[in-house]
Coordinates of N, CA and C in Angstrom, one line a residue:
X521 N -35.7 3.7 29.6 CA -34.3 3.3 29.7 C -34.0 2.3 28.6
X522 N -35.0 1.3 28.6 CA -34.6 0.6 26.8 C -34.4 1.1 25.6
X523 N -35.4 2.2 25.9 CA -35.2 2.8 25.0 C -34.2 3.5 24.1
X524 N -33.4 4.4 25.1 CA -32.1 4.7 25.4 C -31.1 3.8 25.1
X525 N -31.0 2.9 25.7 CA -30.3 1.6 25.0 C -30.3 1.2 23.6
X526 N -31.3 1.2 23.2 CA -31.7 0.9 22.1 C -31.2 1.7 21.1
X527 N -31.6 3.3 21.2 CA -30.6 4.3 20.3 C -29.0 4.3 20.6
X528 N -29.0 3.8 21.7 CA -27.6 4.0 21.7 C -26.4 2.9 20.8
X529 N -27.1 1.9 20.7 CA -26.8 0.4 20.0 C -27.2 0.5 18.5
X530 N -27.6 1.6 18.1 CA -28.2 1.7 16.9 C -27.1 2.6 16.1
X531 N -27.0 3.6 16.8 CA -26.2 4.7 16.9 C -24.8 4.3 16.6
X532 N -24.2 3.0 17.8 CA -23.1 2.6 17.7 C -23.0 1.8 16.4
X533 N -24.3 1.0 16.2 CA -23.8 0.2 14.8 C -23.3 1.0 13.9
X534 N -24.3 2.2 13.7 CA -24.5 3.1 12.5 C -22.9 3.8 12.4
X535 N -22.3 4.0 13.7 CA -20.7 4.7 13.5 C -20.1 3.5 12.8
X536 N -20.0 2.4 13.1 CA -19.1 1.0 13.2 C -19.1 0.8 11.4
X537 N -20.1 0.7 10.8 CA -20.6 0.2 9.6 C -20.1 1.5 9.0
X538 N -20.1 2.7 9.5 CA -19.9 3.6 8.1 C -18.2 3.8 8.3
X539 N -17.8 3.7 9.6 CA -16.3 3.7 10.1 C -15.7 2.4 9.1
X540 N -16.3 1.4 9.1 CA -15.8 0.2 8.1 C -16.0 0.6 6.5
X541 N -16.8 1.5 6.3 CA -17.1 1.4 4.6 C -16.3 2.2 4.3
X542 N -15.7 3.5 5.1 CA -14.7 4.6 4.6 C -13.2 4.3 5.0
X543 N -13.1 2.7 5.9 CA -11.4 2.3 5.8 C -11.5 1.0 4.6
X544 N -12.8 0.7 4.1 CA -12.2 -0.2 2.5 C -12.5 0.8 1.6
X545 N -12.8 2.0 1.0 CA -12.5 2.7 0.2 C -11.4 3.5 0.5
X546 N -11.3 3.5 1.6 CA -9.9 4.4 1.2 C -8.4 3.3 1.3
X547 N -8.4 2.1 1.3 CA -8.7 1.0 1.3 C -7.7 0.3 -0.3
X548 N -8.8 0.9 -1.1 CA -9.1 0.2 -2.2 C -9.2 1.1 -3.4
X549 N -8.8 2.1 -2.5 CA -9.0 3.8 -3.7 C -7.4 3.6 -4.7
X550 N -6.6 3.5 -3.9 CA -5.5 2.7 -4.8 C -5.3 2.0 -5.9
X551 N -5.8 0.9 -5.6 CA -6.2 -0.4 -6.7 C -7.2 -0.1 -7.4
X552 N -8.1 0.5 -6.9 CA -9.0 1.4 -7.8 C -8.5 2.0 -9.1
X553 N -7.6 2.9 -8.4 CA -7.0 3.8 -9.8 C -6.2 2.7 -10.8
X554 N -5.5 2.3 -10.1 CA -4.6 1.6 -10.7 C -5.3 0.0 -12.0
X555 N -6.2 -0.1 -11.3 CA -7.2 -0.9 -12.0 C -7.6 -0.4 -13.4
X556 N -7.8 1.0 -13.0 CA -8.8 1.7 -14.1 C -8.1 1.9 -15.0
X557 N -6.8 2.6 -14.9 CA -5.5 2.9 -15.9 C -5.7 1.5 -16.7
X558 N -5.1 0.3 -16.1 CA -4.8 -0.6 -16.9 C -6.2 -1.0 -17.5
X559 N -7.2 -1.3 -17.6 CA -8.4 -1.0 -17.8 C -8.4 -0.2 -19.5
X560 N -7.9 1.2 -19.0 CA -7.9 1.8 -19.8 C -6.9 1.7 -21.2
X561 N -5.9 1.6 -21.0 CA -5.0 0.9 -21.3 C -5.0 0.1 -22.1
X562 N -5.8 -1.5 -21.9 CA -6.3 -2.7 -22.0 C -6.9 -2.4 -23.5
X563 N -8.3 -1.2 -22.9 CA -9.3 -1.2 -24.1 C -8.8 -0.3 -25.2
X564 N -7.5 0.5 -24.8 CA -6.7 1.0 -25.8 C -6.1 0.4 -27.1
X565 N -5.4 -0.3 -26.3 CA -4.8 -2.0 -27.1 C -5.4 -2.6 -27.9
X566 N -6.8 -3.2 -27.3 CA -8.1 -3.4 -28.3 C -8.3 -2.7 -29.5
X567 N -8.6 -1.4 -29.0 CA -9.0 -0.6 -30.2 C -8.0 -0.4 -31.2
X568 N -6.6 -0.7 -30.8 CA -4.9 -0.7 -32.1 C -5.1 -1.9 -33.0
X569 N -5.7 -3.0 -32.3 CA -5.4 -4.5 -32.6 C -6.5 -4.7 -33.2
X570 N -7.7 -3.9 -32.9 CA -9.0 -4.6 -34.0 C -8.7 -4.9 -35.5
X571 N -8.5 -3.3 -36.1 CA -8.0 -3.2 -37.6 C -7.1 -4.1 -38.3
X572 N -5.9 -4.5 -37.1 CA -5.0 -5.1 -38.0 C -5.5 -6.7 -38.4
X573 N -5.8 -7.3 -36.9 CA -6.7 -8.6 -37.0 C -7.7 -8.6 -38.4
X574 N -8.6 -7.2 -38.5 CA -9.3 -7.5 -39.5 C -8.8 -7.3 -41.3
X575 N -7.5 -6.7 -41.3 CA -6.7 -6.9 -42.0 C -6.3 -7.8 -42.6
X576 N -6.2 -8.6 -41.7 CA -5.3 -9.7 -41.6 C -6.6 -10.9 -42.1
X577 N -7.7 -10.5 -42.3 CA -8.7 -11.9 -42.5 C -9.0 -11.2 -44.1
X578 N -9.4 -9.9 -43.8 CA -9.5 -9.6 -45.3 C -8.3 -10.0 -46.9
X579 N -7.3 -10.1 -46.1 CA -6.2 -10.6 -46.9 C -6.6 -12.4 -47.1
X580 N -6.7 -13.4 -46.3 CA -6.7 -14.7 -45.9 C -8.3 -15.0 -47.3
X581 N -9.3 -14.0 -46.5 CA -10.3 -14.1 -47.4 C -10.1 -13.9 -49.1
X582 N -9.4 -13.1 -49.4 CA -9.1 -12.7 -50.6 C -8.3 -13.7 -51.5
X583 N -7.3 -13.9 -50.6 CA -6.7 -15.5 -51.3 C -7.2 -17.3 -50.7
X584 N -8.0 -16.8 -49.9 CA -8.8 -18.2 -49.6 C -10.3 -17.5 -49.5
X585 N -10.8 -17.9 -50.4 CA -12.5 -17.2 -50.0 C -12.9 -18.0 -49.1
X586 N -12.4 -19.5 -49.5 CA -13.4 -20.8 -48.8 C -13.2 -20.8 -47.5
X587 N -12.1 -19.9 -46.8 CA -12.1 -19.7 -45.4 C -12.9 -18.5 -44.8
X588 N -13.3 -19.3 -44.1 CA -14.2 -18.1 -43.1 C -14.1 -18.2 -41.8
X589 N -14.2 -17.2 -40.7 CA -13.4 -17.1 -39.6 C -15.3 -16.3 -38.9
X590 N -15.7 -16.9 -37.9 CA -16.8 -16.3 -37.3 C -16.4 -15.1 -36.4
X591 N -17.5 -14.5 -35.9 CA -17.2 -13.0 -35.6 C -16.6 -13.3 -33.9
X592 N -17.1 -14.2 -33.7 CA -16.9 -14.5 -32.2 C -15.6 -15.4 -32.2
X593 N -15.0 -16.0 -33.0 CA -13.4 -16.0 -33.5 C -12.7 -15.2 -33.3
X594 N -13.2 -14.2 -34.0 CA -12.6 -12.9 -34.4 C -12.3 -11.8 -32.8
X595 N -13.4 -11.6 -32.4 CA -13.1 -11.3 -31.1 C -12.2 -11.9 -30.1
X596 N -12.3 -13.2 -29.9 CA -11.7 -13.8 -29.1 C -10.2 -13.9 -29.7
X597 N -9.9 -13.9 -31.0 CA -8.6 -13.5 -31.3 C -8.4 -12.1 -30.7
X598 N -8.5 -11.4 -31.4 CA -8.5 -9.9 -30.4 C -8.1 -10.1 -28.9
X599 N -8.7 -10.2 -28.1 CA -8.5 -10.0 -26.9 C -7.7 -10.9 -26.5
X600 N -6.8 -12.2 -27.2 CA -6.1 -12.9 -27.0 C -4.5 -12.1 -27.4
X601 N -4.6 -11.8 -28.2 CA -3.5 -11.1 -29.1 C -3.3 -9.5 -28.3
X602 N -4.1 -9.0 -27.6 CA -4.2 -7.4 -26.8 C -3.6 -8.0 -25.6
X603 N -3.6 -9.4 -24.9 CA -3.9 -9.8 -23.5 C -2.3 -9.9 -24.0
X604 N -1.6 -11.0 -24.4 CA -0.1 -11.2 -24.6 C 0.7 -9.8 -25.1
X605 N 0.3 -9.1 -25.4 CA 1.2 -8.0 -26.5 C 0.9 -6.8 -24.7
X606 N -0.4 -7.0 -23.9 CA -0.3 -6.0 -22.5 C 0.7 -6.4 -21.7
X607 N 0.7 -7.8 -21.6 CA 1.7 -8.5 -20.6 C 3.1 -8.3 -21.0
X608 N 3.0 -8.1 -21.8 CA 5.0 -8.3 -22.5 C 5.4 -7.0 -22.6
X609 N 4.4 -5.4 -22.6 CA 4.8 -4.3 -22.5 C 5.1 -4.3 -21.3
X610 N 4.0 -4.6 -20.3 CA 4.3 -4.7 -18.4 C 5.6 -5.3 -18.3
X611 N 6.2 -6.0 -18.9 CA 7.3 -6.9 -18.5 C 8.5 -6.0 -19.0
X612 N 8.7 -5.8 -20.1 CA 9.7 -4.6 -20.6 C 9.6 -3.7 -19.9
X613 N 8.6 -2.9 -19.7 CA 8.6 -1.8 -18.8 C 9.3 -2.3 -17.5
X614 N 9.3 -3.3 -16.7 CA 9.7 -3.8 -15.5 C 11.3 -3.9 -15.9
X615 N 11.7 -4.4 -17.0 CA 13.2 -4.7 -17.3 C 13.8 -3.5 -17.6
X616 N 12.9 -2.5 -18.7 CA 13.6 -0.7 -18.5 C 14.0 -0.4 -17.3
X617 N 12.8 -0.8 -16.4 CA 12.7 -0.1 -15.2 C 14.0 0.0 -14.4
X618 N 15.1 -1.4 -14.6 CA 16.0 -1.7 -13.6 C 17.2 -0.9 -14.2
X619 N 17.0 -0.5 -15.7 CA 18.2 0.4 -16.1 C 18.4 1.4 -15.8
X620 N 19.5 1.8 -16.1 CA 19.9 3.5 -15.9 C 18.6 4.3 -17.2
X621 N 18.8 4.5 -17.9 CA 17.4 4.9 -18.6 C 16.5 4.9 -18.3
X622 N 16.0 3.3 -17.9 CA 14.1 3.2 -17.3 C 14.3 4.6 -16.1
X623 N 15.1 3.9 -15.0 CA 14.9 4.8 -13.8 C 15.3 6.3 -14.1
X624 N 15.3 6.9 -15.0 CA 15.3 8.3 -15.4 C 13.8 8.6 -15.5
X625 N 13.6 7.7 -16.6 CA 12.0 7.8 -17.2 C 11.0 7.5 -15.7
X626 N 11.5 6.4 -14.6 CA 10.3 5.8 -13.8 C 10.6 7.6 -12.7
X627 N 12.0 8.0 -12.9 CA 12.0 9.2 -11.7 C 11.1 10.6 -13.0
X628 N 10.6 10.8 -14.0 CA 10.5 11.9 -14.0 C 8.9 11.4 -14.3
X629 N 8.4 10.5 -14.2 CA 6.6 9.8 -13.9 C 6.4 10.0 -12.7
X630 N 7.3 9.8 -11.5 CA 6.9 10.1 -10.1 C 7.1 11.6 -10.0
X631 N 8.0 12.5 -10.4 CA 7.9 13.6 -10.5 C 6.3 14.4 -10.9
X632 N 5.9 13.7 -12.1 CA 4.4 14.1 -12.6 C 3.3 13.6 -11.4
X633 N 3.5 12.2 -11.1 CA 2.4 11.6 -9.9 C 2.6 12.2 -8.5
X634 N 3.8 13.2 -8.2 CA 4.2 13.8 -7.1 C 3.5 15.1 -7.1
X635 N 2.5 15.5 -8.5 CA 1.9 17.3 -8.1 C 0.4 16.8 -8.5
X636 N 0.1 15.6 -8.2 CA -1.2 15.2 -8.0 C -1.6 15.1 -6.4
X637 N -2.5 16.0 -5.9 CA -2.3 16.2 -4.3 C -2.8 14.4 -3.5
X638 N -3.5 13.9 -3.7 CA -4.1 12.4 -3.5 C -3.4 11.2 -3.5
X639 N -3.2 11.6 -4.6 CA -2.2 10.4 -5.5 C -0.6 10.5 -4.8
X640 N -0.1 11.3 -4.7 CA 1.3 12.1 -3.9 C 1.0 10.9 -2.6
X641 N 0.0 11.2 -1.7 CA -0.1 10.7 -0.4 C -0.3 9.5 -0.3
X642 N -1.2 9.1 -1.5 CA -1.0 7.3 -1.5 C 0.2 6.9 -1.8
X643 N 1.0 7.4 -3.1 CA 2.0 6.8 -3.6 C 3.5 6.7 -2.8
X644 N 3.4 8.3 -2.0 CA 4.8 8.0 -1.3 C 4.6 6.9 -0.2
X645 N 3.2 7.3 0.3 CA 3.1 6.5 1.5 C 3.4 5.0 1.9
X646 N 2.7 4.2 0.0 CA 3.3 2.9 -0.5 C 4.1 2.9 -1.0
X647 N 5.1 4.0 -1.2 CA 6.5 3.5 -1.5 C 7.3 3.6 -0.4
X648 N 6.9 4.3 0.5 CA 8.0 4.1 2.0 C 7.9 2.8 2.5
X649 N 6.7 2.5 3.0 CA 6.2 1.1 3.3 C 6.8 -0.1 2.7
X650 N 6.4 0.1 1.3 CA 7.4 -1.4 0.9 C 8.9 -1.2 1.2
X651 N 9.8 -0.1 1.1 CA 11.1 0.2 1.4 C 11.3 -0.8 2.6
X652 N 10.2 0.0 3.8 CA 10.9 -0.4 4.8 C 10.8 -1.9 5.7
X653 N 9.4 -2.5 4.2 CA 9.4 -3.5 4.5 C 10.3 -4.6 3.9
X654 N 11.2 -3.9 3.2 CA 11.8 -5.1 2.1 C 13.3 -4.7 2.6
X655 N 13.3 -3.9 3.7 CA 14.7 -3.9 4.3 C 15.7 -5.2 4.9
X656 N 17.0 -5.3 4.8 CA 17.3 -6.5 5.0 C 17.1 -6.6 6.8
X657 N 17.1 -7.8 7.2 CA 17.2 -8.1 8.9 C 18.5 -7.5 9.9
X658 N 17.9 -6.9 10.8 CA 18.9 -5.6 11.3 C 18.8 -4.3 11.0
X659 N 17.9 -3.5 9.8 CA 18.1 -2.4 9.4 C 16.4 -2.1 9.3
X660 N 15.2 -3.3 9.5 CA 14.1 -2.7 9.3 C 13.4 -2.4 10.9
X661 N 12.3 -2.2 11.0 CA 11.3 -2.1 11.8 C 11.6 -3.3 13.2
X662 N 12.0 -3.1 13.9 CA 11.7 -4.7 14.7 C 10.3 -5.0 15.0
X663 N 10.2 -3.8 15.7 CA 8.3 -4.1 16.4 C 7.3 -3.1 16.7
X664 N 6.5 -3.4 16.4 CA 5.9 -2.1 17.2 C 5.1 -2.0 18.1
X665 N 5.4 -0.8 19.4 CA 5.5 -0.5 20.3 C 4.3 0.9 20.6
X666 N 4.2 0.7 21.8 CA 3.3 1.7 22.7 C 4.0 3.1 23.0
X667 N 4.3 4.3 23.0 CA 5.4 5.2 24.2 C 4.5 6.1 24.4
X668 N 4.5 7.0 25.5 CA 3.7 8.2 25.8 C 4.1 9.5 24.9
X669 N 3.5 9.8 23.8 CA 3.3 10.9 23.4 C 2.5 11.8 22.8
X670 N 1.9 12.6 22.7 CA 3.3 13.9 23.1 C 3.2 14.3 24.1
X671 N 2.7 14.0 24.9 CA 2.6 14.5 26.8 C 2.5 13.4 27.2
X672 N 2.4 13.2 28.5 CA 2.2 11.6 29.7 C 0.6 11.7 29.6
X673 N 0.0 11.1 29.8 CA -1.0 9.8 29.3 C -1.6 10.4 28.5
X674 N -0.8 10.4 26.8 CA -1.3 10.0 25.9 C -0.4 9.1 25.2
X675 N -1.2 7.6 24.6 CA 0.0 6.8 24.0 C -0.5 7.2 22.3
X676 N 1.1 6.7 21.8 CA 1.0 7.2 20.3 C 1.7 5.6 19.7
X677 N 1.4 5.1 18.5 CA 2.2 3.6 18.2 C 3.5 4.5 17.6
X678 N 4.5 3.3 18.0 CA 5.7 3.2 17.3 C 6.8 2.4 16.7
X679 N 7.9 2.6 15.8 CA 8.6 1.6 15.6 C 10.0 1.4 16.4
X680 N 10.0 0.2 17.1 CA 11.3 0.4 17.7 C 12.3 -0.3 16.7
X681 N 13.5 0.7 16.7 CA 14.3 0.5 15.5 C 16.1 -0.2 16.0
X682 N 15.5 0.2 17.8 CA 17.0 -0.5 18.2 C 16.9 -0.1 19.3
X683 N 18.5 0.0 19.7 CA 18.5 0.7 21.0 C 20.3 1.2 21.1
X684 N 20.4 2.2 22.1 CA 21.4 3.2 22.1 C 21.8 3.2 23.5
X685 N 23.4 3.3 24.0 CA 24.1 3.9 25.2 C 24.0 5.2 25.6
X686 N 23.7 5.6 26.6 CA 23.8 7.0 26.5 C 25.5 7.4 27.3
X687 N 26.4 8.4 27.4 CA 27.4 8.7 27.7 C 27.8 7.9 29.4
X688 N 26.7 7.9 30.2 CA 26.9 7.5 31.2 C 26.4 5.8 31.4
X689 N 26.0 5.2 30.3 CA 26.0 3.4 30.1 C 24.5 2.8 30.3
X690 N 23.5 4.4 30.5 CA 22.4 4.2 30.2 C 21.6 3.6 28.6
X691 N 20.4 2.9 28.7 CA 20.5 2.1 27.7 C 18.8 2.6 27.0
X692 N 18.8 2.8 26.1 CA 17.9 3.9 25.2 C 17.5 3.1 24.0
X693 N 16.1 3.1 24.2 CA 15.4 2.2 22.8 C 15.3 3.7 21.7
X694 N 15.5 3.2 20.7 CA 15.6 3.9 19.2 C 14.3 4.1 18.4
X695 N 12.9 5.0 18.9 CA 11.7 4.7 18.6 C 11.3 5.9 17.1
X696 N 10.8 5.0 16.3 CA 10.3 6.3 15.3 C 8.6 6.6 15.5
X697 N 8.0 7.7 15.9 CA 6.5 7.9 16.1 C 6.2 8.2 14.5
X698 N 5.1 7.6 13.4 CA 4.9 8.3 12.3 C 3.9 8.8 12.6
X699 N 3.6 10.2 11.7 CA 2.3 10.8 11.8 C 1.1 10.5 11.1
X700 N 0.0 11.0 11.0 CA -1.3 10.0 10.5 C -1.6 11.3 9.1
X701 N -1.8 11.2 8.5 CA -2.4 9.7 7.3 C -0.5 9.2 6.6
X702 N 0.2 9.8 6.9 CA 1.3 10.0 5.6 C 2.5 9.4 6.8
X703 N 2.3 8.2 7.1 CA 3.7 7.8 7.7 C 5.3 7.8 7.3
X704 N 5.4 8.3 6.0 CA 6.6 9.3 5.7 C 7.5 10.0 6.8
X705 N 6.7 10.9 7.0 CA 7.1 11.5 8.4 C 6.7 11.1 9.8
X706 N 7.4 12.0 10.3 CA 7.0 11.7 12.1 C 8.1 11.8 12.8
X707 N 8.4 11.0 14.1 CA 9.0 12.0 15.3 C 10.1 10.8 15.5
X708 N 11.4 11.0 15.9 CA 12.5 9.9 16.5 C 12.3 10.1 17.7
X709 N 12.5 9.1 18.3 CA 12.4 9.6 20.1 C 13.4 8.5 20.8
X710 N 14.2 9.2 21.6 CA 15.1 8.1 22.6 C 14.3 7.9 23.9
X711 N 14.2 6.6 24.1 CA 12.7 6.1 25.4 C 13.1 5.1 25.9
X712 N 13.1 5.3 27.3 CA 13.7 3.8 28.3 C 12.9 2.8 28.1
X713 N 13.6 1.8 28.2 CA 13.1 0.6 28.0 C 12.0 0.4 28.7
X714 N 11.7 0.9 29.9 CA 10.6 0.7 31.0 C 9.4 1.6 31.0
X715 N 9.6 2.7 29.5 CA 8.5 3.5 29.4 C 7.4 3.0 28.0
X716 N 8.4 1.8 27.5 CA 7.9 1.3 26.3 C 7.2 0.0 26.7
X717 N 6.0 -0.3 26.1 CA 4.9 -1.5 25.7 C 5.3 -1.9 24.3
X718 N 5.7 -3.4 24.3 CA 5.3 -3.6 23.6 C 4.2 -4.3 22.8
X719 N 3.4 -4.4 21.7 CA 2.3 -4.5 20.8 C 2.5 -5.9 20.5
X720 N 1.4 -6.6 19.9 CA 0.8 -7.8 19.3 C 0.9 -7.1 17.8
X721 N 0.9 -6.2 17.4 CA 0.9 -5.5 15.8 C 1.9 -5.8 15.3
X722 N 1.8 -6.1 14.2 CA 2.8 -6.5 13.1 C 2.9 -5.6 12.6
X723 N 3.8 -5.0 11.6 CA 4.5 -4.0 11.1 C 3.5 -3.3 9.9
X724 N 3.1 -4.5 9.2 CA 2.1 -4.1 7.8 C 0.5 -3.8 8.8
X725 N 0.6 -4.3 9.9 CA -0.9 -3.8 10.5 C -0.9 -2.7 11.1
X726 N 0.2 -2.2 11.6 CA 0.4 -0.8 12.1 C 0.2 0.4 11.0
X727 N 1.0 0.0 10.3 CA 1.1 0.7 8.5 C -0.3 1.1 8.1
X728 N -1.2 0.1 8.2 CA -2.8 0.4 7.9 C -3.1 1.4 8.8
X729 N -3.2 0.6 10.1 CA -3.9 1.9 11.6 C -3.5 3.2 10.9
X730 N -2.3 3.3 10.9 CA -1.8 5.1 10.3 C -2.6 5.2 9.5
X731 N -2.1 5.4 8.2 CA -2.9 5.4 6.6 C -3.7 5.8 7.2
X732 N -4.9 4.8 7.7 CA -6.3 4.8 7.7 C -6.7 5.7 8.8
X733 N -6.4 6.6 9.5 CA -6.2 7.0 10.7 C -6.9 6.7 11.6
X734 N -6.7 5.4 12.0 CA -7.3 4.4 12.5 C -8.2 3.5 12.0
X735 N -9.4 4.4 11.2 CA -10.4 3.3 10.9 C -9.9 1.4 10.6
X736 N -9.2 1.3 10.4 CA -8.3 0.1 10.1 C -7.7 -0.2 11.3
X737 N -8.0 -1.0 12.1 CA -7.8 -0.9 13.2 C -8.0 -2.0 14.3
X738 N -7.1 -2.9 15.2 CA -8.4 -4.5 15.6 C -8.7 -3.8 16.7
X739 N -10.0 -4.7 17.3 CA -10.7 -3.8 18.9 C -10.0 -3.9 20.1
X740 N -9.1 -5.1 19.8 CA -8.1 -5.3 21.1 C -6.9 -5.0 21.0
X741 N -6.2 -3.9 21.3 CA -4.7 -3.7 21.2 C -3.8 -4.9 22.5
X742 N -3.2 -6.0 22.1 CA -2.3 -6.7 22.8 C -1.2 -6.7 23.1
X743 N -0.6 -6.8 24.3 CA 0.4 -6.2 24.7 C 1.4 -7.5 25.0
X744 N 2.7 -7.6 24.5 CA 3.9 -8.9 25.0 C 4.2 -8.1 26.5
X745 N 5.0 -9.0 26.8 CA 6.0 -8.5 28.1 C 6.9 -7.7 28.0
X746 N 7.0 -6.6 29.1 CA 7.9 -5.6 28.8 C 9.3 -6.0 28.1
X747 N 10.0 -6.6 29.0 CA 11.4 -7.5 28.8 C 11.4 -7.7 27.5
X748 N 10.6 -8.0 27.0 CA 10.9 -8.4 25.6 C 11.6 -7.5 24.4
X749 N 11.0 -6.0 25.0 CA 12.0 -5.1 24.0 C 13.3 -5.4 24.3
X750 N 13.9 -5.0 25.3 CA 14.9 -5.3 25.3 C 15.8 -6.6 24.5
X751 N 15.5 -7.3 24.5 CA 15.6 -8.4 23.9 C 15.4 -8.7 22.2
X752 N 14.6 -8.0 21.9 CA 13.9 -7.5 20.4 C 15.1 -6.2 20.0
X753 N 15.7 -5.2 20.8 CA 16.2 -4.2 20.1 C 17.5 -3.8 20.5
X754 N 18.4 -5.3 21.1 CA 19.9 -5.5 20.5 C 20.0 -6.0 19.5

């Protein structure tokens, strides 16, 4: 019987630890890429800016012999001169970005990052998310909520987005279900206020659970008092 125990607790670590290593890489697969690019990028820069730097001393030397500049000068110029000249493209590019022009150029780069199958799922997925996170008060997410779907006792998370009269002065919370991995999509549903829970989850924690299709996830789902939707989604 301990025995038993014993693989069973072993077993469960073994899910838990690898369930955890495959919600920070997928995680982190993001910033990953996006790391690497600039990364890449970076050592691009480097390799534009070496010649000229060294240009630039063979001239100094030629009309100053008596000056001499160490190799490890020389480097750290470099990567000083790559580091300000990266940041100030990043920053132009940010100021294009707000024009009629940039946003031609930033729509036909999402078009190209749009027929990359991977890249497509992360990127729309973080660009809905900040959308609907940077919505003004009144028009974003209020909370999120518990409702039974798609049949009775199964619950699915949701966002309640408000609430509705129906013809006869019945009163109807406004729930969006998203689907997992790509919360883009998913289901609208009109749900009595008495069929909805609502959650301790915050908006950006919910966001993860999807994404991650669950692995991202706390052990205890907490629940407010019913009443409260109501209250939360005039």
């Amino acid at each position: 019987m301990a025995h038993k125990t014993e693989l069973k607790f072993w077993k469960e670590m073994t899910h838990s630890i690898r369930a955890r290593l495959l919600a920070g890489i997928l995680i982190l697969t993001p910033f990953g890429v996006a790391l690497l690019v600039m990364v890449w990028i970076f050592h691009g820069f480097t390799g534009l800016m070496k010649p000229v730097v060294n240009a630039i001393l063979t001239l100094l030397n030629r009309y100053s012999p008596a000056v001499s500049v160490p190799e490890t000068y020389v480097t750290v110029f470099i990567w000083l001169i790559t580091t300000i000249i990266f940041f100030f493209l990043l920053y132009l590019l940010g100021v294009i970005g707000q024009f009629v022009i940039g946003k031609k150029v930033v729509t036909a780069s999402e078009v190209l990052v749009l027929r990359i199958p991977l890249i497509r799922t992360i990127y729309t997925a973080t660009k809905q998310v900040i959308k609907a996170l940077s919505l003004p008060d009144g028009k974003s997410f209020k909370s999120v909520v518990l409702v039974e779907f798609p049949r009775e006792g199964f619950q699915a998370i949701g966002y309640l987005t408000g609430n509705i009269k129906t013809p006869d002065g019945h009163e109807l919370c406004k729930v969006f279900i998203p689907t997992s991995p790509n919360p883009t999509t998913g289901f609208f549903e009109l749900v009595p206020p008495d069929k909805i829970v609502e959650t301790s989850l915050s908006i950006e924690e919910a966001f993860k659970m999807i994404i991650s299709g669950g692995m991202v996830a706390p052990d205890v789902l907490l629940s407010h008092k019913p009443n409260s939707v109501d209250n939360k989604s005039g």
